[in-house]
Amino acid sequence: MTNICVIGAGHVGLVTGACFAELGNSVICMDDDVKKIEGLKNDVLPFYEPGLEVMVVQNKRAGRLSFTHSLEDSIAGSNIIFVAVGTPQKSNGEADLTSIENVARRIACALDGYKLIVEKSTVPIKTGDWIHKTIKLNCKKGVEFDIASNPEFLREGTAVHDFMQPDRIVLGVESERAARLLIELYKPIHAPVVRTNVKTAELIKHASNSFLALKISYINAISNICEKTGADVLKVAEGMGYDKRIGKDFLNAGVGYGGYCLPKDISAFIKMAEEIGYDFELLKAVQRVNNYQRQQIVRKAKDALWNLQGKTVGILGLAFKPDTDDMRESPSMYIIRELQKQEVLIKAYDPQAMDTAKNFLQDVEYCQNPYEAASGSDALIFLTEWDEFKNLDFVKIKRLLKQPIIIDGRNIFDPLTMKEHGLTYFGIGR
Ligand code: UDX
């Protein structure tokens, strides 16, 4: 059993804290957001993540998980401190590391004996060096400490599973003592361990996320070739995916990637490369393809509806992917705003993200269910592949729509079945 403190109770920090508690450790999660901490103390989670709420509540009851907004209190009894604060994007694409610096300074003042300080947030290479320097400079007591990098690879929607059954555990350490502590902590989890230094671990995280985005943009680029030639991108992806060197995951063509991680991490990686004198052109192309995919949906709507002005469009799916209420960098936001610029009236439905969407999108008519969004609309556009959408009654939908037009931004449906229902169907790359 290890005493752990997790600083930052966001998507990464809260999952990390709850899962370490579930593994039998004593965990205290700290966040400056008093409202969030008070909520967690009352079993109210700040976001939706399958399986997390039960885990938080059970571990709190078992006395293994607690919450505070005092950094000093959280550090006092802990051996390992995980830093999982946000690293948002600056307007120039760079990662904003002011929260990390601020936390490092506060940790320095609160250190009362040896601690291992572990970076969990996605950070540019050399952040570990900066944290080390900052703590050294600000710690008056001269206590010993180590810095490590243990990047997370948690997907929203499956974060608990990803934590408990990861493909690999990356440990970037600079001392035997740090390595021992982390290896012991991760003992209950069976996965290959990649042990390396801090800088390499930091790079593994950036390189992995960028590669995932690259895969998505690659298949999206292929989908555009498919549309111009009459090939089917689903079959192309299937044919490619059986090759073990390529792999079948992350080859779903669609409206492009969104979310808090991929878009931000790629921008930060491009910026970091620029700073060290390398023009990461490949990743810039990945971004361009991603932006093009979003525009494609608006173009498809125009092709289908002729004049957009004054038309009504039903949008099904607002979250950047299923099983989350997260709207950050969601393609739906861009697409809805573009349609609104062209004076399209928007009716929208999402099983989880409508409350969040209200903070980002104005003048949208939010609906109770998919059928209400279809009712009286000139077209229905699918932007998130929620399970709930997979078995819709298309006879009813056709009846409700003003014009029988379906734009499927996630290739959820079979074009032939749609045709049989008398619907005009537009997929991606089919
Ligand atoms: C990602 C990484 O997967 C995870 O390892 C990292 O720790 C955090 O960032 P997440 O942001 O939760 O996780 O989403 P992910 O499942 O990777 O999907 C990202 C975006 O890509 C979504 O918008 C999704 O719809 C899109 N996507 C994914 C595709 O368009 N096609 C695909 O084939 C896969």
PDB file of N, CA and C in Angstrom, residues 318 325 327 333 336-337 348 350 352-368:
ATOM      1  N   LEU A 318     -23.232  15.276 -30.456  1.00  0.00           N
ATOM      2  CA  LEU A 318     -22.492  16.524 -30.267  1.00  0.00           C
ATOM      3  C   LEU A 318     -21.117  16.273 -29.649  1.00  0.00           C
ATOM      4  N   ASP A 325     -19.392  13.161 -22.278  1.00  0.00           N
ATOM      5  CA  ASP A 325     -20.174  14.391 -22.468  1.00  0.00           C
ATOM      6  C   ASP A 325     -19.235  15.529 -22.858  1.00  0.00           C
ATOM      7  N   MET A 327     -17.245  18.122 -24.934  1.00  0.00           N
ATOM      8  CA  MET A 327     -17.471  18.865 -26.189  1.00  0.00           C
ATOM      9  C   MET A 327     -16.194  19.552 -26.668  1.00  0.00           C
ATOM     10  N   MET A 333     -19.007  21.217 -33.060  1.00  0.00           N
ATOM     11  CA  MET A 333     -19.029  22.647 -32.765  1.00  0.00           C
ATOM     12  C   MET A 333     -18.700  23.464 -34.008  1.00  0.00           C
ATOM     13  N   ILE A 336     -21.620  22.985 -36.673  1.00  0.00           N
ATOM     14  CA  ILE A 336     -22.843  23.732 -36.333  1.00  0.00           C
ATOM     15  C   ILE A 336     -22.628  25.231 -36.547  1.00  0.00           C
ATOM     16  N   ARG A 337     -21.472  25.728 -36.094  1.00  0.00           N
ATOM     17  CA  ARG A 337     -21.219  27.177 -36.265  1.00  0.00           C
ATOM     18  C   ARG A 337     -21.154  27.550 -37.744  1.00  0.00           C
ATOM     19  N   ALA A 348     -30.773  19.817 -32.284  1.00  0.00           N
ATOM     20  CA  ALA A 348     -29.717  18.858 -31.957  1.00  0.00           C
ATOM     21  C   ALA A 348     -30.118  17.934 -30.818  1.00  0.00           C
ATOM     22  N   ASP A 350     -28.096  14.843 -28.263  1.00  0.00           N
ATOM     23  CA  ASP A 350     -26.961  13.992 -27.874  1.00  0.00           C
ATOM     24  C   ASP A 350     -27.351  13.327 -26.559  1.00  0.00           C
ATOM     25  N   GLN A 352     -25.635  12.477 -23.987  1.00  0.00           N
ATOM     26  CA  GLN A 352     -24.948  12.935 -22.773  1.00  0.00           C
ATOM     27  C   GLN A 352     -24.472  14.381 -22.807  1.00  0.00           C
ATOM     28  N   ALA A 353     -24.202  14.902 -24.012  1.00  0.00           N
ATOM     29  CA  ALA A 353     -23.421  16.147 -24.070  1.00  0.00           C
ATOM     30  C   ALA A 353     -24.244  17.426 -24.198  1.00  0.00           C
ATOM     31  N   MET A 354     -25.576  17.344 -24.077  1.00  0.00           N
ATOM     32  CA  MET A 354     -26.356  18.562 -24.350  1.00  0.00           C
ATOM     33  C   MET A 354     -26.138  19.656 -23.300  1.00  0.00           C
ATOM     34  N   ASP A 355     -26.015  19.246 -22.033  1.00  0.00           N
ATOM     35  CA  ASP A 355     -25.781  20.269 -21.001  1.00  0.00           C
ATOM     36  C   ASP A 355     -24.462  20.985 -21.247  1.00  0.00           C
ATOM     37  N   THR A 356     -23.425  20.206 -21.573  1.00  0.00           N
ATOM     38  CA  THR A 356     -22.114  20.816 -21.852  1.00  0.00           C
ATOM     39  C   THR A 356     -22.207  21.677 -23.099  1.00  0.00           C
ATOM     40  N   ALA A 357     -22.924  21.167 -24.107  1.00  0.00           N
ATOM     41  CA  ALA A 357     -23.012  21.887 -25.391  1.00  0.00           C
ATOM     42  C   ALA A 357     -23.611  23.277 -25.201  1.00  0.00           C
ATOM     43  N   LYS A 358     -24.530  23.392 -24.240  1.00  0.00           N
ATOM     44  CA  LYS A 358     -25.184  24.692 -24.017  1.00  0.00           C
ATOM     45  C   LYS A 358     -24.173  25.785 -23.659  1.00  0.00           C
ATOM     46  N   ASN A 359     -23.024  25.393 -23.101  1.00  0.00           N
ATOM     47  CA  ASN A 359     -21.993  26.389 -22.782  1.00  0.00           C
ATOM     48  C   ASN A 359     -21.234  26.844 -24.020  1.00  0.00           C
ATOM     49  N   PHE A 360     -21.280  26.037 -25.079  1.00  0.00           N
ATOM     50  CA  PHE A 360     -20.462  26.346 -26.265  1.00  0.00           C
ATOM     51  C   PHE A 360     -21.275  26.852 -27.449  1.00  0.00           C
ATOM     52  N   LEU A 361     -22.514  26.378 -27.554  1.00  0.00           N
ATOM     53  CA  LEU A 361     -23.286  26.644 -28.775  1.00  0.00           C
ATOM     54  C   LEU A 361     -24.555  27.440 -28.462  1.00  0.00           C
ATOM     55  N   GLN A 362     -24.713  28.533 -29.173  1.00  0.00           N
ATOM     56  CA  GLN A 362     -25.910  29.358 -28.979  1.00  0.00           C
ATOM     57  C   GLN A 362     -26.939  29.079 -30.080  1.00  0.00           C
ATOM     58  N   ASP A 363     -28.159  29.473 -29.815  1.00  0.00           N
ATOM     59  CA  ASP A 363     -29.240  29.412 -30.812  1.00  0.00           C
ATOM     60  C   ASP A 363     -29.463  28.019 -31.394  1.00  0.00           C
ATOM     61  N   VAL A 364     -29.309  27.013 -30.562  1.00  0.00           N
ATOM     62  CA  VAL A 364     -29.576  25.638 -31.003  1.00  0.00           C
ATOM     63  C   VAL A 364     -30.846  25.177 -30.298  1.00  0.00           C
ATOM     64  N   GLU A 365     -31.727  24.504 -31.037  1.00  0.00           N
ATOM     65  CA  GLU A 365     -32.915  23.936 -30.393  1.00  0.00           C
ATOM     66  C   GLU A 365     -32.550  22.513 -29.931  1.00  0.00           C
ATOM     67  N   TYR A 366     -32.432  22.332 -28.610  1.00  0.00           N
ATOM     68  CA  TYR A 366     -32.054  21.025 -28.089  1.00  0.00           C
ATOM     69  C   TYR A 366     -33.285  20.123 -27.978  1.00  0.00           C
ATOM     70  N   CYS A 367     -33.159  18.881 -28.416  1.00  0.00           N
ATOM     71  CA  CYS A 367     -34.312  17.977 -28.506  1.00  0.00           C
ATOM     72  C   CYS A 367     -34.237  16.862 -27.461  1.00  0.00           C
ATOM     73  N   GLN A 368     -35.375  16.258 -27.188  1.00  0.00           N
ATOM     74  CA  GLN A 368     -35.473  15.193 -26.174  1.00  0.00           C
ATOM     75  C   GLN A 368     -34.988  13.848 -26.699  1.00  0.00           C
TER      76      GLN A 368
END
